[in-house]
Coordinates of C-alpha atoms and ligand atoms in Angstrom, one line a residue:
M1 CA 65.2 87.2 99.1
N2 CA 62.7 84.1 99.9
N3 CA 62.6 84.8 103.7
P4 CA 64.6 87.4 104.9
T5 CA 65.0 86.1 108.3
L6 CA 67.4 88.4 110.7
R7 CA 69.2 86.6 113.6
V8 CA 70.9 89.0 116.6
M9 CA 74.9 89.0 115.9
I10 CA 75.8 92.2 117.4
S11 CA 75.2 93.9 119.8
D12 CA 74.7 97.5 119.6
A13 CA 75.4 97.0 123.6
E14 CA 78.6 95.9 122.6
I15 CA 80.0 97.4 120.1
D16 CA 79.5 100.6 122.2
K17 CA 81.7 99.4 124.3
R18 CA 84.4 97.5 121.6
I19 CA 83.9 101.1 120.0
H20 CA 85.5 102.9 122.8
E21 CA 88.0 100.3 123.4
L22 CA 89.0 101.3 119.8
G23 CA 88.8 104.8 120.4
E24 CA 90.9 105.4 123.5
K25 CA 93.9 103.1 122.0
I26 CA 93.6 106.0 119.2
T27 CA 93.9 108.6 121.2
E28 CA 96.8 107.4 123.5
D29 CA 98.7 105.9 119.4
Y30 CA 98.8 109.6 117.2
K31 CA 99.3 112.3 120.5
D32 CA 100.1 114.6 117.4
G33 CA 99.6 115.4 114.4
D34 CA 96.6 116.3 111.7
L35 CA 94.6 112.6 112.2
V36 CA 92.1 112.1 109.7
L37 CA 89.9 109.6 109.6
V38 CA 88.6 108.7 106.2
G39 CA 85.3 107.2 106.9
I40 CA 83.6 104.8 103.5
L41 CA 80.9 105.2 101.9
K42 CA 78.1 104.5 102.3
G43 CA 78.8 101.1 105.1
A44 CA 80.7 103.2 107.4
F45 CA 78.8 106.2 108.3
I46 CA 77.9 105.2 111.9
F47 CA 80.9 103.7 112.9
V48 CA 82.9 106.5 111.8
A49 CA 80.5 109.0 113.4
D50 CA 81.0 106.7 116.8
L51 CA 84.9 106.0 116.3
A52 CA 85.2 110.5 116.0
R53 CA 83.0 110.6 119.2
A54 CA 85.3 108.1 121.4
I55 CA 89.1 109.4 120.0
N56 CA 89.8 112.5 122.2
R57 CA 92.0 114.9 120.6
P58 CA 91.0 116.5 117.4
V59 CA 90.2 114.6 114.2
R60 CA 89.3 115.6 110.7
L61 CA 86.4 114.1 109.2
D62 CA 86.5 113.4 105.5
F63 CA 84.6 111.2 103.0
M64 CA 85.3 107.7 99.9
G65 CA 83.2 106.9 97.9
I66 CA 83.7 103.3 96.9
S67 CA 81.6 100.3 95.5
S68 CA 82.4 97.2 94.5
Y69 CA 79.4 94.9 95.1
G70 CA 76.6 95.4 92.6
K71 CA 73.8 94.8 94.7
G72 CA 74.3 91.0 95.4
K73 CA 76.0 89.9 98.3
T74 CA 79.6 89.1 96.5
T75 CA 81.9 91.9 95.3
S76 CA 82.3 92.5 91.7
G77 CA 86.0 92.7 91.6
E78 CA 85.3 96.0 90.6
V79 CA 86.2 98.4 92.6
K80 CA 85.3 102.3 91.5
V81 CA 85.5 105.3 93.4
T82 CA 81.9 107.0 93.0
K83 CA 83.2 110.6 95.6
D84 CA 86.7 111.0 96.5
L85 CA 88.2 112.6 99.8
D86 CA 87.2 117.3 99.8
A87 CA 90.6 117.7 101.3
S88 CA 94.4 116.9 100.9
I89 CA 96.3 114.4 103.0
E90 CA 99.4 115.2 102.4
G91 CA 101.5 115.3 106.2
A92 CA 99.0 114.0 107.9
N93 CA 97.4 110.9 110.1
V94 CA 94.9 109.2 108.0
I95 CA 92.8 106.5 109.6
I96 CA 90.6 104.9 106.7
V97 CA 87.8 103.7 108.8
E98 CA 85.5 100.2 106.4
D99 CA 83.0 98.7 108.0
I100 CA 84.2 95.4 107.3
V101 CA 86.7 94.0 105.2
D102 CA 85.9 90.8 103.2
T103 CA 88.0 90.1 99.7
G104 CA 90.9 93.1 101.2
V105 CA 89.5 94.0 96.6
T106 CA 88.9 97.1 98.3
L107 CA 91.0 98.3 100.8
S108 CA 94.4 96.9 98.9
Y109 CA 93.3 99.7 96.4
L110 CA 92.2 101.9 98.9
I111 CA 95.3 102.0 100.7
G112 CA 97.6 101.8 96.6
Q113 CA 95.3 104.9 96.1
L114 CA 96.4 107.1 99.3
H115 CA 99.7 106.4 99.1
N116 CA 100.2 107.7 96.6
R117 CA 99.2 111.3 98.0
K118 CA 101.7 111.1 100.9
P119 CA 100.4 111.3 103.7
R120 CA 102.8 110.3 107.0
S121 CA 100.5 107.7 108.2
I122 CA 97.8 105.9 107.2
R123 CA 96.1 102.6 108.8
I124 CA 93.1 101.6 108.5
A125 CA 90.7 100.9 111.8
A126 CA 87.3 97.5 110.6
L127 CA 84.7 97.4 112.4
L128 CA 84.3 93.9 111.5
D129 CA 86.9 91.1 109.6
K130 CA 86.4 88.1 107.9
P131 CA 89.2 87.3 107.8
D132 CA 87.6 83.7 106.2
R133 CA 87.3 85.1 102.8
R134 CA 90.8 87.5 102.0
L135 CA 92.0 87.0 98.7
R136 CA 94.7 90.2 98.8
P137 CA 96.8 89.9 102.1
V138 CA 95.6 93.7 104.4
Q139 CA 96.7 94.8 107.8
V140 CA 94.3 96.1 110.4
S141 CA 95.3 97.7 112.8
Y142 CA 92.1 98.4 114.6
T143 CA 89.6 95.7 114.2
G144 CA 86.3 95.7 116.3
F145 CA 85.5 91.9 115.4
T146 CA 86.0 89.1 113.8
I147 CA 83.7 87.4 112.8
P148 CA 82.6 84.1 110.8
D149 CA 81.8 83.4 106.8
E150 CA 78.4 85.7 106.7
F151 CA 76.2 87.9 105.9
V152 CA 75.2 90.5 108.1
V153 CA 73.9 94.0 108.1
G154 CA 73.0 96.7 109.9
Y155 CA 74.5 99.4 112.4
G156 CA 75.5 100.9 109.1
L157 CA 75.8 97.8 106.5
D158 CA 73.7 96.7 104.0
Y159 CA 72.5 94.2 101.5
A160 CA 70.6 95.9 98.5
E161 CA 70.4 99.3 100.5
D162 CA 68.0 97.4 103.3
Y163 CA 69.0 97.0 106.3
R164 CA 71.7 100.2 107.1
G165 CA 69.6 101.5 110.0
L166 CA 69.2 98.8 112.4
K167 CA 71.6 99.2 115.8
D168 CA 72.6 95.8 116.0
I169 CA 74.6 93.4 113.3
C170 CA 72.4 90.3 112.5
I171 CA 72.7 87.6 110.3
L172 CA 71.3 87.9 107.7
S173 CA 69.9 83.8 105.9
D174 CA 67.4 83.1 103.7
G175 CA 64.9 81.4 105.7
A176 CA 64.4 79.0 103.0
T177 CA 68.3 78.1 103.4
Ligands
IMP1 P1 86.3 93.8 100.1 O1 86.4 94.1 98.8 O2 85.3 92.0 99.7 O3 86.5 93.2 101.5 O4 83.9 94.1 100.7 C1 84.6 94.7 101.5 C2 82.7 95.5 101.1 O5 82.0 94.8 101.4 C3 82.1 96.2 102.6 O6 82.9 97.9 102.5 C4 80.8 96.4 102.4 O7 80.6 97.4 101.8 C5 80.3 95.1 101.4 N1 80.5 93.9 102.8 C6 81.6 92.5 103.0 N2 80.6 91.5 103.3 C7 79.8 91.8 103.3 C8 78.6 91.6 104.3 O8 78.7 90.1 105.3 N3 77.6 92.6 105.7 C9 77.4 93.3 104.1 N4 78.1 94.6 102.7 C10 78.8 93.2 103.2
MG2 MG1 81.6 99.6 102.0

């Protein structure tokens, strides 16, 4: 990228407010049983940390590493598991916690994999949803924000591993275009 520019799309205060709303909803929806949040690495690491603290009931945490993007801005279409869950999810209520749903390729693959492990239920929480680019249908139960087709970074999301530590979600564009 020749001349990268960042423009705030969603501020940290807006993110914080929305995550508390999602946390309240999840608290209401899961009154009993084990609840496991499965954070998808690396992009969801900040979201899952904030969401876990916004849920007012016990949760367990586990992580899966998935790579489908390579170093660019578009998916390679190939999903690779780079880290599997540490514990069984059999009989548990599972919420897959993802940073952003774009084509839906990653999540539709993951849902299939996790269904085989016989959880009691599986739902998806995604901080961001870019529905314009969907190739595979995925049902997201808890969406933070629906956004237009822009490439965004910050709050865990990266471009070639940079920008994950930004507090706000920002549009990354090439200043030349
Ligand atoms: P999908 O399989 O196309 O839905 O890809 C989802 C994954 O692509 C996300 O977990 C992100 O890692 C990455 N991704 C998609 N859109 C963006 C973006 O705008 N910024 C950063 N990463 C993105
Ligand atoms: Mg990701």
